[in-house]
Amino acid sequence: MIITDWAWLYIIVLAVFVGYEVISHVPVILHTPLMSGSNFIHGIVLVGAILALGYATNDVERAIGFVGVVMATLNVVGGYVVTERMLAMFKKKGGDR
């Protein structure tokens, strides 16, 4: 079965709308665990980017793979920074970590 470009576009638009509806109905208290879960998925993306870079056979593939690894790394690190800041909001002001 061949999926056309229009079908891919329809799937992406549908996924965006479904994702927005799901996330908008998540209670505020559950956003931090949701962020941690998405960081796990971003870690898998990083592993995939590293594997793709390892199988690159020419300079263009290596460049794209390197950019993918850098972007995935920034995404993972940024996600953990945001999660840490969200968790800090739940801590008492004078308490220990």
PDB file of C-alpha atoms in Angstrom:
ATOM      1  CA  MET A   1       0.000   0.000   0.000  1.00  0.00           C
ATOM      2  CA  ILE A   2       1.436   3.345  -1.065  1.00  0.00           C
ATOM      3  CA  ILE A   3       0.586   6.390   1.022  1.00  0.00           C
ATOM      4  CA  THR A   4       0.413   9.608  -0.981  1.00  0.00           C
ATOM      5  CA  ASP A   5       1.767  12.980   0.092  1.00  0.00           C
ATOM      6  CA  TRP A   6      -1.751  14.193   0.842  1.00  0.00           C
ATOM      7  CA  ALA A   7      -2.352  11.239   3.126  1.00  0.00           C
ATOM      8  CA  TRP A   8       0.859  12.018   5.051  1.00  0.00           C
ATOM      9  CA  LEU A   9      -0.217  15.650   5.386  1.00  0.00           C
ATOM     10  CA  TYR A  10      -3.636  14.540   6.636  1.00  0.00           C
ATOM     11  CA  ILE A  11      -2.019  12.215   9.203  1.00  0.00           C
ATOM     12  CA  ILE A  12       0.289  14.975  10.480  1.00  0.00           C
ATOM     13  CA  VAL A  13      -2.533  17.531  10.777  1.00  0.00           C
ATOM     14  CA  LEU A  14      -4.728  14.985  12.538  1.00  0.00           C
ATOM     15  CA  ALA A  15      -1.898  14.099  14.935  1.00  0.00           C
ATOM     16  CA  VAL A  16      -1.385  17.792  15.746  1.00  0.00           C
ATOM     17  CA  PHE A  17      -5.065  18.294  16.568  1.00  0.00           C
ATOM     18  CA  VAL A  18      -5.322  15.096  18.611  1.00  0.00           C
ATOM     19  CA  GLY A  19      -2.107  15.935  20.468  1.00  0.00           C
ATOM     20  CA  TYR A  20      -3.358  19.424  21.272  1.00  0.00           C
ATOM     21  CA  GLU A  21      -6.677  18.110  22.568  1.00  0.00           C
ATOM     22  CA  VAL A  22      -5.016  15.452  24.720  1.00  0.00           C
ATOM     23  CA  ILE A  23      -2.447  17.834  26.226  1.00  0.00           C
ATOM     24  CA  SER A  24      -4.974  20.614  26.821  1.00  0.00           C
ATOM     25  CA  HIS A  25      -7.115  18.266  28.928  1.00  0.00           C
ATOM     26  CA  VAL A  26      -4.261  17.050  31.143  1.00  0.00           C
ATOM     27  CA  PRO A  27      -4.553  18.435  34.695  1.00  0.00           C
ATOM     28  CA  VAL A  28      -1.849  20.933  35.655  1.00  0.00           C
ATOM     29  CA  ILE A  29      -0.468  18.628  38.372  1.00  0.00           C
ATOM     30  CA  LEU A  30       0.343  15.983  35.741  1.00  0.00           C
ATOM     31  CA  HIS A  31       2.367  18.219  33.419  1.00  0.00           C
ATOM     32  CA  THR A  32       5.665  17.458  35.193  1.00  0.00           C
ATOM     33  CA  PRO A  33       5.367  13.654  34.838  1.00  0.00           C
ATOM     34  CA  LEU A  34       4.253  14.194  31.251  1.00  0.00           C
ATOM     35  CA  MET A  35       7.412  16.230  30.583  1.00  0.00           C
ATOM     36  CA  SER A  36       9.563  13.483  32.096  1.00  0.00           C
ATOM     37  CA  GLY A  37       7.895  10.911  29.882  1.00  0.00           C
ATOM     38  CA  SER A  38       8.463  13.006  26.787  1.00  0.00           C
ATOM     39  CA  ASN A  39      12.134  13.382  27.766  1.00  0.00           C
ATOM     40  CA  PHE A  40      12.374   9.590  27.665  1.00  0.00           C
ATOM     41  CA  ILE A  41      11.009   9.592  24.120  1.00  0.00           C
ATOM     42  CA  HIS A  42      13.455  12.338  23.130  1.00  0.00           C
ATOM     43  CA  GLY A  43      16.258  10.137  24.458  1.00  0.00           C
ATOM     44  CA  ILE A  44      15.142   7.425  22.048  1.00  0.00           C
ATOM     45  CA  VAL A  45      15.243   9.990  19.228  1.00  0.00           C
ATOM     46  CA  LEU A  46      18.816  10.837  20.254  1.00  0.00           C
ATOM     47  CA  VAL A  47      19.817   7.173  20.089  1.00  0.00           C
ATOM     48  CA  GLY A  48      18.231   6.924  16.637  1.00  0.00           C
ATOM     49  CA  ALA A  49      20.117  10.008  15.460  1.00  0.00           C
ATOM     50  CA  ILE A  50      23.388   8.540  16.722  1.00  0.00           C
ATOM     51  CA  LEU A  51      22.674   5.268  14.909  1.00  0.00           C
ATOM     52  CA  ALA A  52      21.775   7.128  11.707  1.00  0.00           C
ATOM     53  CA  LEU A  53      25.024   9.088  11.950  1.00  0.00           C
ATOM     54  CA  GLY A  54      26.933   5.839  12.418  1.00  0.00           C
ATOM     55  CA  TYR A  55      25.463   4.375   9.220  1.00  0.00           C
ATOM     56  CA  ALA A  56      26.105   7.514   7.129  1.00  0.00           C
ATOM     57  CA  THR A  57      28.026   6.756   3.944  1.00  0.00           C
ATOM     58  CA  ASN A  58      28.731  10.221   2.501  1.00  0.00           C
ATOM     59  CA  ASP A  59      29.362  13.758   3.704  1.00  0.00           C
ATOM     60  CA  VAL A  60      25.782  14.958   3.227  1.00  0.00           C
ATOM     61  CA  GLU A  61      24.415  12.108   5.341  1.00  0.00           C
ATOM     62  CA  ARG A  62      27.071  12.767   7.984  1.00  0.00           C
ATOM     63  CA  ALA A  63      26.188  16.464   8.096  1.00  0.00           C
ATOM     64  CA  ILE A  64      22.468  15.742   8.425  1.00  0.00           C
ATOM     65  CA  GLY A  65      23.167  13.087  11.051  1.00  0.00           C
ATOM     66  CA  PHE A  66      25.403  15.450  13.019  1.00  0.00           C
ATOM     67  CA  VAL A  67      22.740  18.166  12.968  1.00  0.00           C
ATOM     68  CA  GLY A  68      20.203  15.577  14.112  1.00  0.00           C
ATOM     69  CA  VAL A  69      22.407  14.497  17.022  1.00  0.00           C
ATOM     70  CA  VAL A  70      23.016  18.110  18.072  1.00  0.00           C
ATOM     71  CA  MET A  71      19.324  19.021  17.886  1.00  0.00           C
ATOM     72  CA  ALA A  72      18.239  15.880  19.738  1.00  0.00           C
ATOM     73  CA  THR A  73      20.836  16.527  22.446  1.00  0.00           C
ATOM     74  CA  LEU A  74      19.635  20.106  22.884  1.00  0.00           C
ATOM     75  CA  ASN A  75      16.062  18.828  23.057  1.00  0.00           C
ATOM     76  CA  VAL A  76      16.869  16.288  25.780  1.00  0.00           C
ATOM     77  CA  VAL A  77      18.955  18.705  27.852  1.00  0.00           C
ATOM     78  CA  GLY A  78      16.381  21.476  27.491  1.00  0.00           C
ATOM     79  CA  GLY A  79      13.600  19.108  28.512  1.00  0.00           C
ATOM     80  CA  TYR A  80      15.388  18.140  31.692  1.00  0.00           C
ATOM     81  CA  VAL A  81      16.125  21.798  32.507  1.00  0.00           C
ATOM     82  CA  VAL A  82      12.450  22.679  32.111  1.00  0.00           C
ATOM     83  CA  THR A  83      11.398  19.650  34.181  1.00  0.00           C
ATOM     84  CA  GLU A  84      13.818  20.652  36.950  1.00  0.00           C
ATOM     85  CA  ARG A  85      12.403  24.172  36.981  1.00  0.00           C
ATOM     86  CA  MET A  86       8.861  22.803  37.145  1.00  0.00           C
ATOM     87  CA  LEU A  87       9.794  20.538  40.053  1.00  0.00           C
ATOM     88  CA  ALA A  88      11.421  23.485  41.835  1.00  0.00           C
ATOM     89  CA  MET A  89       8.038  25.214  41.902  1.00  0.00           C
ATOM     90  CA  PHE A  90       6.683  22.429  44.125  1.00  0.00           C
ATOM     91  CA  LYS A  91       9.502  22.667  46.679  1.00  0.00           C
ATOM     92  CA  LYS A  92       9.301  24.778  49.804  1.00  0.00           C
ATOM     93  CA  LYS A  93      11.248  28.032  49.685  1.00  0.00           C
ATOM     94  CA  GLY A  94      13.579  27.361  52.660  1.00  0.00           C
ATOM     95  CA  GLY A  95      13.793  23.561  52.355  1.00  0.00           C
ATOM     96  CA  ASP A  96      16.635  21.371  51.185  1.00  0.00           C
ATOM     97  CA  ARG A  97      16.671  19.798  47.754  1.00  0.00           C
TER      98      ARG A  97
END
